[in-house]
CSV table of C-alpha atoms in Angstrom, one decimal:
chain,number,residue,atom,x,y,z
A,1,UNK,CA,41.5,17.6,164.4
A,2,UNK,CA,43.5,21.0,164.3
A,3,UNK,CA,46.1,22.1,161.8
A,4,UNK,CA,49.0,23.6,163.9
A,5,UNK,CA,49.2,27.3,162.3
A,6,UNK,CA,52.5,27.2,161.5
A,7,UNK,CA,52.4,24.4,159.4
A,8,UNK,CA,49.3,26.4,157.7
A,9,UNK,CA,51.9,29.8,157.0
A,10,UNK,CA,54.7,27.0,155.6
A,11,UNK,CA,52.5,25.3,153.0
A,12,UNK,CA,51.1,29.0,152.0
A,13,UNK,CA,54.9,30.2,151.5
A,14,UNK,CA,55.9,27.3,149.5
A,15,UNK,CA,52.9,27.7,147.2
A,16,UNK,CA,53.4,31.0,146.3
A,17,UNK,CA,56.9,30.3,145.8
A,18,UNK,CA,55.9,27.8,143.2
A,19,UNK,CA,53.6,30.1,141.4
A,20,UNK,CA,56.6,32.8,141.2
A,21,UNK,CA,58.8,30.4,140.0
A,22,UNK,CA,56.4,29.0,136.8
A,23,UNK,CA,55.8,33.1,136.0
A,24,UNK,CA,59.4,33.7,136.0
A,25,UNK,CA,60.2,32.1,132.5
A,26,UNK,CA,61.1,33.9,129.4
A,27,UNK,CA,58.8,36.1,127.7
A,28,UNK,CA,58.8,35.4,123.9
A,29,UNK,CA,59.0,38.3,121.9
A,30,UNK,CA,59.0,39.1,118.3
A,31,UNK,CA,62.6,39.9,117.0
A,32,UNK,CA,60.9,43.5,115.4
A,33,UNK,CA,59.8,44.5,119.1
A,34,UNK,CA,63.3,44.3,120.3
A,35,UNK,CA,64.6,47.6,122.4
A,36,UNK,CA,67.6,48.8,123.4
A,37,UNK,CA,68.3,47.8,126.7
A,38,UNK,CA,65.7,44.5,127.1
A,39,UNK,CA,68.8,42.1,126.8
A,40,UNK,CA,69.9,42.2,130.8
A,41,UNK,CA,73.0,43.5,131.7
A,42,UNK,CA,74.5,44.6,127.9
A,43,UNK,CA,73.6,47.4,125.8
A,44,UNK,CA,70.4,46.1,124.4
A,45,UNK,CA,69.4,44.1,121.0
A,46,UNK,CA,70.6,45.7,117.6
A,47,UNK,CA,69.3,44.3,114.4
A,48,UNK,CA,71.2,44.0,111.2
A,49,UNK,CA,69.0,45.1,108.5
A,50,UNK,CA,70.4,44.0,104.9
A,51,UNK,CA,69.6,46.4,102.1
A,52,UNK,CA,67.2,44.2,100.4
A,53,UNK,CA,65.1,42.9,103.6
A,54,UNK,CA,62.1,43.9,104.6
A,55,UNK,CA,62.6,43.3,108.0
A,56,UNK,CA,60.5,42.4,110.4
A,57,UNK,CA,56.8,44.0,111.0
A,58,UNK,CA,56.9,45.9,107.5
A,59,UNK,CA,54.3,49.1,107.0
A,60,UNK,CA,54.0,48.4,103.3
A,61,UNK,CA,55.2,46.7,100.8
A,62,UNK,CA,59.3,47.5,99.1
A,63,UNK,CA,58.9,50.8,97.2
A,64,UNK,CA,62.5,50.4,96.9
A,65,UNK,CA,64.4,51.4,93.4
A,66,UNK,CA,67.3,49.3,94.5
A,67,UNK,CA,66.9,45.8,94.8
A,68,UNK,CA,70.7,44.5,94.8
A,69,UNK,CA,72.0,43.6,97.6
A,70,UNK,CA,75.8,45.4,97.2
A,71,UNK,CA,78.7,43.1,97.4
A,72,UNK,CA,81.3,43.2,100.2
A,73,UNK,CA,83.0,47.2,100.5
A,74,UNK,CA,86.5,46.9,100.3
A,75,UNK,CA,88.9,48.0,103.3
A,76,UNK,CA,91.7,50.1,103.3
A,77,UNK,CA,94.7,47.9,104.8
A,78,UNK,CA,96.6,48.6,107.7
A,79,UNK,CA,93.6,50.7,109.2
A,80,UNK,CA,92.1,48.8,112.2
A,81,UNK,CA,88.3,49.3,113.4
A,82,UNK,CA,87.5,51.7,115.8
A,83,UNK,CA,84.2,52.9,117.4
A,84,UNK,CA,83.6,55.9,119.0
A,85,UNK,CA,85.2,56.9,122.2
A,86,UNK,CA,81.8,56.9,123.9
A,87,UNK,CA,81.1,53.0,122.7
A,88,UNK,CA,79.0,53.8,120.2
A,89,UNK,CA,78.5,54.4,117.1
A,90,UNK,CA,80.7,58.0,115.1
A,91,UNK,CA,78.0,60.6,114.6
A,92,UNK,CA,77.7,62.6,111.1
A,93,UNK,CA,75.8,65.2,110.2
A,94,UNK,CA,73.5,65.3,108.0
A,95,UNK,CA,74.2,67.5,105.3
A,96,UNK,CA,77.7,66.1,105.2
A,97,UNK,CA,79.2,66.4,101.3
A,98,UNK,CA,79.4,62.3,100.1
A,99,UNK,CA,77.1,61.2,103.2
A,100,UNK,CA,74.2,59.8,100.4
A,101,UNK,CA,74.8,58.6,96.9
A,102,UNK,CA,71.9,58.3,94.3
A,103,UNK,CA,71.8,58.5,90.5
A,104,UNK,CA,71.4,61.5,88.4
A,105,UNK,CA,67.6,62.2,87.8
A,106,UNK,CA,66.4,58.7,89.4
A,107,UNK,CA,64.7,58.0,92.5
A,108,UNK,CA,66.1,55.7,95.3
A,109,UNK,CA,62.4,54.9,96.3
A,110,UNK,CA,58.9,55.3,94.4
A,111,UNK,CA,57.8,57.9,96.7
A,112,UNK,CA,54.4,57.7,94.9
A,113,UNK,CA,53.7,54.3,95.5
A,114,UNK,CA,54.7,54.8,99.1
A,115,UNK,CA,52.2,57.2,99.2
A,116,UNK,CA,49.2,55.5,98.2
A,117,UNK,CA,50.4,52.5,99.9
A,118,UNK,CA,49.8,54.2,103.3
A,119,UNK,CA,46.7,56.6,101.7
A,120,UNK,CA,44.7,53.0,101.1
A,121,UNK,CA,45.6,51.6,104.7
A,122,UNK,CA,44.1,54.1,107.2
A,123,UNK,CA,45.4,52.2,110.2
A,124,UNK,CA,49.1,51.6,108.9
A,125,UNK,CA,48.5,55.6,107.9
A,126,UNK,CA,47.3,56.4,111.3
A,127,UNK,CA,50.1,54.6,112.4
A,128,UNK,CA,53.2,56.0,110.7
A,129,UNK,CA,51.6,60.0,111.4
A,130,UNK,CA,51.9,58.9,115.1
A,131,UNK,CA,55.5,57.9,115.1
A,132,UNK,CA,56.3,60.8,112.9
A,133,UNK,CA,54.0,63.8,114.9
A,134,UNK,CA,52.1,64.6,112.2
A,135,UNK,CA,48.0,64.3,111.5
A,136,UNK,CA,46.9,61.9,109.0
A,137,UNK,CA,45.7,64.3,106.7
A,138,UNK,CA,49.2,66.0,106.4
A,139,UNK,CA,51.0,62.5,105.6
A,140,UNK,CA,51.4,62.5,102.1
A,141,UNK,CA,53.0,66.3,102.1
A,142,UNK,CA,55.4,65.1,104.4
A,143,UNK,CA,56.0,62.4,102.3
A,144,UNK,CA,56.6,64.1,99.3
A,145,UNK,CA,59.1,66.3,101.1
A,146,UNK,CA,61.7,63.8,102.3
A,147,UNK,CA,64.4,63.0,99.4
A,148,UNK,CA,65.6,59.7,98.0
A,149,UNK,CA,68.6,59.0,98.6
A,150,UNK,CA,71.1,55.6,99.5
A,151,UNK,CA,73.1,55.0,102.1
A,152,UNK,CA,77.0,55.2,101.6
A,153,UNK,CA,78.2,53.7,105.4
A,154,UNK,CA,76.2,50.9,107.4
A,155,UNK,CA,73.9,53.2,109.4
A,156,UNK,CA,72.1,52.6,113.0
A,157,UNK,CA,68.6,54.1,113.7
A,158,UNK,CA,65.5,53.5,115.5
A,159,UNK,CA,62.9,51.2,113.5
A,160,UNK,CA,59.5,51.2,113.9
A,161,UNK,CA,57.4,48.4,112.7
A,162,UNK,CA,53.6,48.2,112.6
A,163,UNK,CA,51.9,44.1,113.6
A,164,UNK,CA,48.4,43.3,115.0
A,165,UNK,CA,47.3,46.7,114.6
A,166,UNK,CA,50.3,48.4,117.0
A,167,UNK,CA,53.4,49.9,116.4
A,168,UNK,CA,57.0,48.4,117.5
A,169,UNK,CA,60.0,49.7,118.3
A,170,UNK,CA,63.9,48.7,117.7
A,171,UNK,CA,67.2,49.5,117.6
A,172,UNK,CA,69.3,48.2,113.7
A,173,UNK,CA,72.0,49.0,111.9
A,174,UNK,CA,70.6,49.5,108.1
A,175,UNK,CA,73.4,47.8,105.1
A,176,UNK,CA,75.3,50.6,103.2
A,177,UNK,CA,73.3,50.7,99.2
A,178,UNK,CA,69.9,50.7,101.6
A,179,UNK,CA,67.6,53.1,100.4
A,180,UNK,CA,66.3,55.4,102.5
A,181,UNK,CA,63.9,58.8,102.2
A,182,UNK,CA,65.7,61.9,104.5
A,183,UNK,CA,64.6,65.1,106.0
A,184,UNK,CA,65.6,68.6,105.5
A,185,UNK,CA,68.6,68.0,108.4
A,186,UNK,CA,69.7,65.1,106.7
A,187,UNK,CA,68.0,62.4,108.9
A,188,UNK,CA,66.2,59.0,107.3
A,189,UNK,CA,63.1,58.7,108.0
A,190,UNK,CA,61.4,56.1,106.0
A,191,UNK,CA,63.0,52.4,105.0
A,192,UNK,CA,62.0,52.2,101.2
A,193,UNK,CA,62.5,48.3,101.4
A,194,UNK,CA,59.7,48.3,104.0
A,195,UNK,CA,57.8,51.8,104.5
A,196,UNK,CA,58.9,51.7,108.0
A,197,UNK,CA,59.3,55.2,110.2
A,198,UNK,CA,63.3,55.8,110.9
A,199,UNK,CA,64.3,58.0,114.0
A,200,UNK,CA,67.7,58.9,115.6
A,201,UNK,CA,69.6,55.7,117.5
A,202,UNK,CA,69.1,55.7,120.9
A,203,UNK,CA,72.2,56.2,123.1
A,204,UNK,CA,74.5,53.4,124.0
A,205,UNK,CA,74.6,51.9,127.5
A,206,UNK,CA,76.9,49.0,126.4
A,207,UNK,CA,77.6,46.5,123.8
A,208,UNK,CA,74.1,45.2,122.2
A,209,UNK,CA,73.6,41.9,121.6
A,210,UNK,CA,73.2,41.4,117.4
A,211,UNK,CA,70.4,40.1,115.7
A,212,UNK,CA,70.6,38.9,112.3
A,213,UNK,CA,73.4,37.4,110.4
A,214,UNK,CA,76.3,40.4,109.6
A,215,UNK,CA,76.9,40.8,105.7
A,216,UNK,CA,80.4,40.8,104.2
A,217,UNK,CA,82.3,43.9,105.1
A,218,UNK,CA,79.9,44.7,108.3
A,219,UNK,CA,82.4,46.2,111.0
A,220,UNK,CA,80.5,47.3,114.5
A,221,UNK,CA,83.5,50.1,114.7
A,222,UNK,CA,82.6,51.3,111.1
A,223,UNK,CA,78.8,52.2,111.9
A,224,UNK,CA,77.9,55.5,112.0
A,225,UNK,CA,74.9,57.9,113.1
A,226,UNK,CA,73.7,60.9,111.3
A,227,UNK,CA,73.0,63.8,113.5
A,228,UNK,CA,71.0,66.5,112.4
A,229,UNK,CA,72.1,69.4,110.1
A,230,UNK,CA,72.7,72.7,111.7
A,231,UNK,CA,70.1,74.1,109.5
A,232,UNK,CA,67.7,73.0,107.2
A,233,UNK,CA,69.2,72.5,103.9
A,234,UNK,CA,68.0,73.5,99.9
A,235,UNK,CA,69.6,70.3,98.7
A,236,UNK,CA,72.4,67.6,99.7
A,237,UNK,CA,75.7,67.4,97.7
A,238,UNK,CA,75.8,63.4,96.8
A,239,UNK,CA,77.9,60.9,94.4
A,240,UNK,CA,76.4,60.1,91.5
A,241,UNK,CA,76.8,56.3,92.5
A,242,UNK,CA,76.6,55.1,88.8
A,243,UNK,CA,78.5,58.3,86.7
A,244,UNK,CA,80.8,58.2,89.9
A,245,UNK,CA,80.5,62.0,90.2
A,246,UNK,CA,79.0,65.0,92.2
A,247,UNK,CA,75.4,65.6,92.2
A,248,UNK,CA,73.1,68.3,93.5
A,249,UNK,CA,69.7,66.8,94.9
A,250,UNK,CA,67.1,69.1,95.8
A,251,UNK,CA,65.5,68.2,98.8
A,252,UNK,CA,62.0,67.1,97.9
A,253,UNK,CA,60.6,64.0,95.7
A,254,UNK,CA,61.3,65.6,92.7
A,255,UNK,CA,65.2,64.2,91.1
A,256,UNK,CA,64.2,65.8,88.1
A,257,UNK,CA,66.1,68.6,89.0
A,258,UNK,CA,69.5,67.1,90.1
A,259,UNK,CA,72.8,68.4,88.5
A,260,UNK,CA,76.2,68.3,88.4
A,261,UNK,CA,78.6,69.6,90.7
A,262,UNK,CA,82.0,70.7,90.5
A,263,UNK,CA,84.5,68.7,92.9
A,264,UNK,CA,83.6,70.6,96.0
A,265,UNK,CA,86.4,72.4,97.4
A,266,UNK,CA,88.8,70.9,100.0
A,267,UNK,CA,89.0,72.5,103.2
A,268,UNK,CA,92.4,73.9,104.0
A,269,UNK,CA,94.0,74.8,107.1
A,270,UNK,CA,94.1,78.2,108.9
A,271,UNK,CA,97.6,80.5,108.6
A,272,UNK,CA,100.0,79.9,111.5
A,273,UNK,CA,99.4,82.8,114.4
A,274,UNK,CA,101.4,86.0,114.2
A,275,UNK,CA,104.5,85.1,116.4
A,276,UNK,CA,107.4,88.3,116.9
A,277,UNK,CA,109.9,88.7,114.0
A,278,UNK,CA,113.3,86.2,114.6
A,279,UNK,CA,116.2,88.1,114.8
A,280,UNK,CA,117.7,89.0,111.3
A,281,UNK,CA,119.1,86.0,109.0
A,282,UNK,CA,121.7,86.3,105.8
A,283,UNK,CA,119.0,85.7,102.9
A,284,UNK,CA,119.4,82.5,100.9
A,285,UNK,CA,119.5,82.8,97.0
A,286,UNK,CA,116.0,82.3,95.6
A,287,UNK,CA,117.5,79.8,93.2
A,288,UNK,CA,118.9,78.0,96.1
A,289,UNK,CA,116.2,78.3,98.4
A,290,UNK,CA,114.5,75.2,99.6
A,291,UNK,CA,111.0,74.2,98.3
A,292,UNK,CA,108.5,73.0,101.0
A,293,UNK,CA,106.0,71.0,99.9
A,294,UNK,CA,102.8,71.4,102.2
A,295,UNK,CA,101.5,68.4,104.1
A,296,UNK,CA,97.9,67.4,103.3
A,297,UNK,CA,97.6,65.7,106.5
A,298,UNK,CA,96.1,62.2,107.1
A,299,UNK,CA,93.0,61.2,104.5
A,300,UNK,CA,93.5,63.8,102.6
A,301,UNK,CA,92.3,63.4,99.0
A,302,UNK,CA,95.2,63.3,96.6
A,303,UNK,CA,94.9,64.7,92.6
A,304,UNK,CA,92.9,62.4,90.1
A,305,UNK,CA,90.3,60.9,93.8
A,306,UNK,CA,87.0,60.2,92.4
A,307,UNK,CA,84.2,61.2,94.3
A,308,UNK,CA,83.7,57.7,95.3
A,309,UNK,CA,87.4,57.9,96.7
A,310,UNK,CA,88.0,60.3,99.6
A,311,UNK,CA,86.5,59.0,103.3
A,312,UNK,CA,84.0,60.3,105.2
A,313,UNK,CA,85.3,61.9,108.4
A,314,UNK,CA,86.4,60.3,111.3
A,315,UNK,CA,84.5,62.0,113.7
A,316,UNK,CA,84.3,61.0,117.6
A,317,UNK,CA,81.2,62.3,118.9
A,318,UNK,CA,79.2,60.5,121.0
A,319,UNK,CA,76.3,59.6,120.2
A,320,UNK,CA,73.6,62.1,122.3
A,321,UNK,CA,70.4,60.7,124.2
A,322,UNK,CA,67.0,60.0,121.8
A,323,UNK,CA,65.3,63.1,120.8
A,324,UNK,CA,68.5,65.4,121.5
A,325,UNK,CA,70.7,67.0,118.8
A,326,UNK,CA,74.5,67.5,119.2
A,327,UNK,CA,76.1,70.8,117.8
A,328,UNK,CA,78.3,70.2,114.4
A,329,UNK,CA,81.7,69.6,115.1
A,330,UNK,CA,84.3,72.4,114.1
A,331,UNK,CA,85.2,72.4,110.8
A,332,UNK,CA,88.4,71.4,110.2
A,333,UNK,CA,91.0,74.1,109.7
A,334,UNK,CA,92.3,75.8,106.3
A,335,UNK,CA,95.8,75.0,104.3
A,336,UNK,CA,97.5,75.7,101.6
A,337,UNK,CA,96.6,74.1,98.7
A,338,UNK,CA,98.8,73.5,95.8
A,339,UNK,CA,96.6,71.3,93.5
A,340,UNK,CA,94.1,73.9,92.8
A,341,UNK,CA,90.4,73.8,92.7
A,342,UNK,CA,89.5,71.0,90.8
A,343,UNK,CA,91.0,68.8,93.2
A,344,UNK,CA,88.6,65.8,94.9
A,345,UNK,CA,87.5,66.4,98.2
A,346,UNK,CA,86.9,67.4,101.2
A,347,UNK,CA,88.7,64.9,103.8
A,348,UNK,CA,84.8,64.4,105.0
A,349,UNK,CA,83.8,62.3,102.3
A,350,UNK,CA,84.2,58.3,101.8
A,351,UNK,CA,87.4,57.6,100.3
A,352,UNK,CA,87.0,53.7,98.6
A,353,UNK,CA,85.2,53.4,95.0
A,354,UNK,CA,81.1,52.4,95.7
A,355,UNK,CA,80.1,49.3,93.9
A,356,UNK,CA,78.0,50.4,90.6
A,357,UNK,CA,75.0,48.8,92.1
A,358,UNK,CA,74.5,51.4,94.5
A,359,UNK,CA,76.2,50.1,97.4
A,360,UNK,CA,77.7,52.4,99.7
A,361,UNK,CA,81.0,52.1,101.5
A,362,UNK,CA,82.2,51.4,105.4
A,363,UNK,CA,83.8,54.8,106.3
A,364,UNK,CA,87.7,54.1,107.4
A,365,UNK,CA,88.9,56.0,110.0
């Protein structure tokens, strides 16, 4: 007895069909291996990292200084949240005054300990000098170049994990008081709380889908990038998070060397352009004359600010494609300045007091 060949094509359709449709479930995945743009049709997954977590897929064990998870940052009132005008997060660069807070002559992160920790794991060692460009052999110098420091703003980078012997990859925002280890720019690059390899975010492409329950004070508008520096810098100009004053940090392991700073000087704005002389005007009395008082502007830091007390800047740059560095906004313009030099500032510096555990602050706007 024949089998008609149509009926022979229809059952073959209808079988592969079937097979498609019992492949075409979900893939599980490991929350640490999530990358931006996986979640279909938003921006991706973004992890919230607290300070204290180790997060998932660690490279070592916490080498962290700072254990405490920092209480909620206080907001200013009346200010609302805003992200960038790009979507994502406002970028800063790295050797921005009041970016990083530390305390004087301590470490954020036992940079020895992170050292041997990868030395006596060759693979997790083989594995972080990948992600970082670097031979094995060369890891613990590069190591011992980054500096401790903690954030002051919840901060989003690219995570990289190490589990069953290969490396992952994510997008997170890291808690303000997390510390990290940073480069010569400015950049973090290692997660004390975990040993894991930082990099720059990638770029937005829509709103991410969060993973990981948001701590008191978290504010998506409020997260910021770090950008590179322009130039490599000799040392980073931070807030001495439990003396609540300025510090210079060498760059480098060493704290040993940290001292005090001077309130660094605010900038002021530039003298109004030459214009062509007004036509002549009866002179007022000098003892009548009128007294302006210059305007400081918006965030300005006002006489008596504590270093914890003046914002971080308010920048709107977007946020530039993985592996690409933006150039440093201009600097803000120059003005009078009638409070003298050992006023609190610049306006690029967070402007609400840190909690004396270490914890940073949400930059306002």
């Amino acid at each position: 007895m024949r089998t008609p060949t149509g009926t022979v094509v229809l059952a073959c359709v209808l079988s592969a069909a079937l097979l498609l449709s019992g492949c075409g479930g979900h893939t599980t995945r490991h929350p640490g291996t999530a990358r931006l743009g996986d979640a279909a049709g938003t921006g991706g997954e973004l992890l919230l990292l607290p300070a204290a977590a180790p997060g998932p897929d660690p490279f070592t064990d916490s080498t962290a200084l700072t254990a405490d998870t920092p209480p909620p940052a206080p907001r200013t009132p009346g200010r609302p949240d805003r992200a960038s005008a790009a979507g994502g997060p406002r970028s800063l660069p790295g050797g921005t005054p009041g970016l990083y807070g530390g305390t004087e002559r301590t470490g954020s992160c036992d940079i020895g300990r992170q050292v041997g920790h990868l030395v006596r794991a060759p693979a997790r060692g083989r594995a972080f000098a990948r992600v970082v460009g670097i031979s094995p052999a060369a890891l613990p110098d590069h190591v011992r170049a980054l500096t401790p420091v903690v954030l002051r703003a919840d901060t989003r980078v690219t995570g990289h994990g190490f589990r069953a012997g290969r490396i992952t990859r994510y997008q997170s925002v890291l808690q303000a008081g997390t510390a990290v280890l940073v480069d010569d720019r400015g950049l973090p690059r290692v997660r004390c709380a975990c040993g894991n390899p930082l990099g720059p975010p990638d770029a937005s492409r829509g709103t991410p889908v969060t993973r990981g329950t948001p701590w008191p004070g978290y504010r998506p508008g409020r997260v910021i990038a770090v950008t590179p520096a322009p130039q490599a810098v000799a040392g980073f100009t931070i807030i001495d998070i439990t003396a609540r004053t300025w510090i210079e940090r060498r760059t480098g392991h060493d704290v040993r060397h940290d001292r005090a700073l001077p309130p660094p000087a605010r900038v002021t704005d530039p003298p109004a352009p030459s214009r062509p002389a007004p036509p002549p005007q009866t002179p007022v009395p000098p003892e009548t004359a009128p007294s302006p008082e210059p305007d400081p502007g918006p965030g300005a830091a006002s006489p008596g600010d504590t270093p914890a007390e003046v914002s971080l800047p308010d920048t709107e740059t977007p946020l530039p494609p993985s592996g690409e560095t933006v150039p440093l906004p201009d600097p803000p313009a120059e003005s009078e300045d009638p409070a003298g030099p050992d006023e609190v500032g610049p306006d690029a510096v967070p402007d609400h007091p840190d909690p004396p555990d270490g914890a940073g602050l949400i930059p306002d706007d």
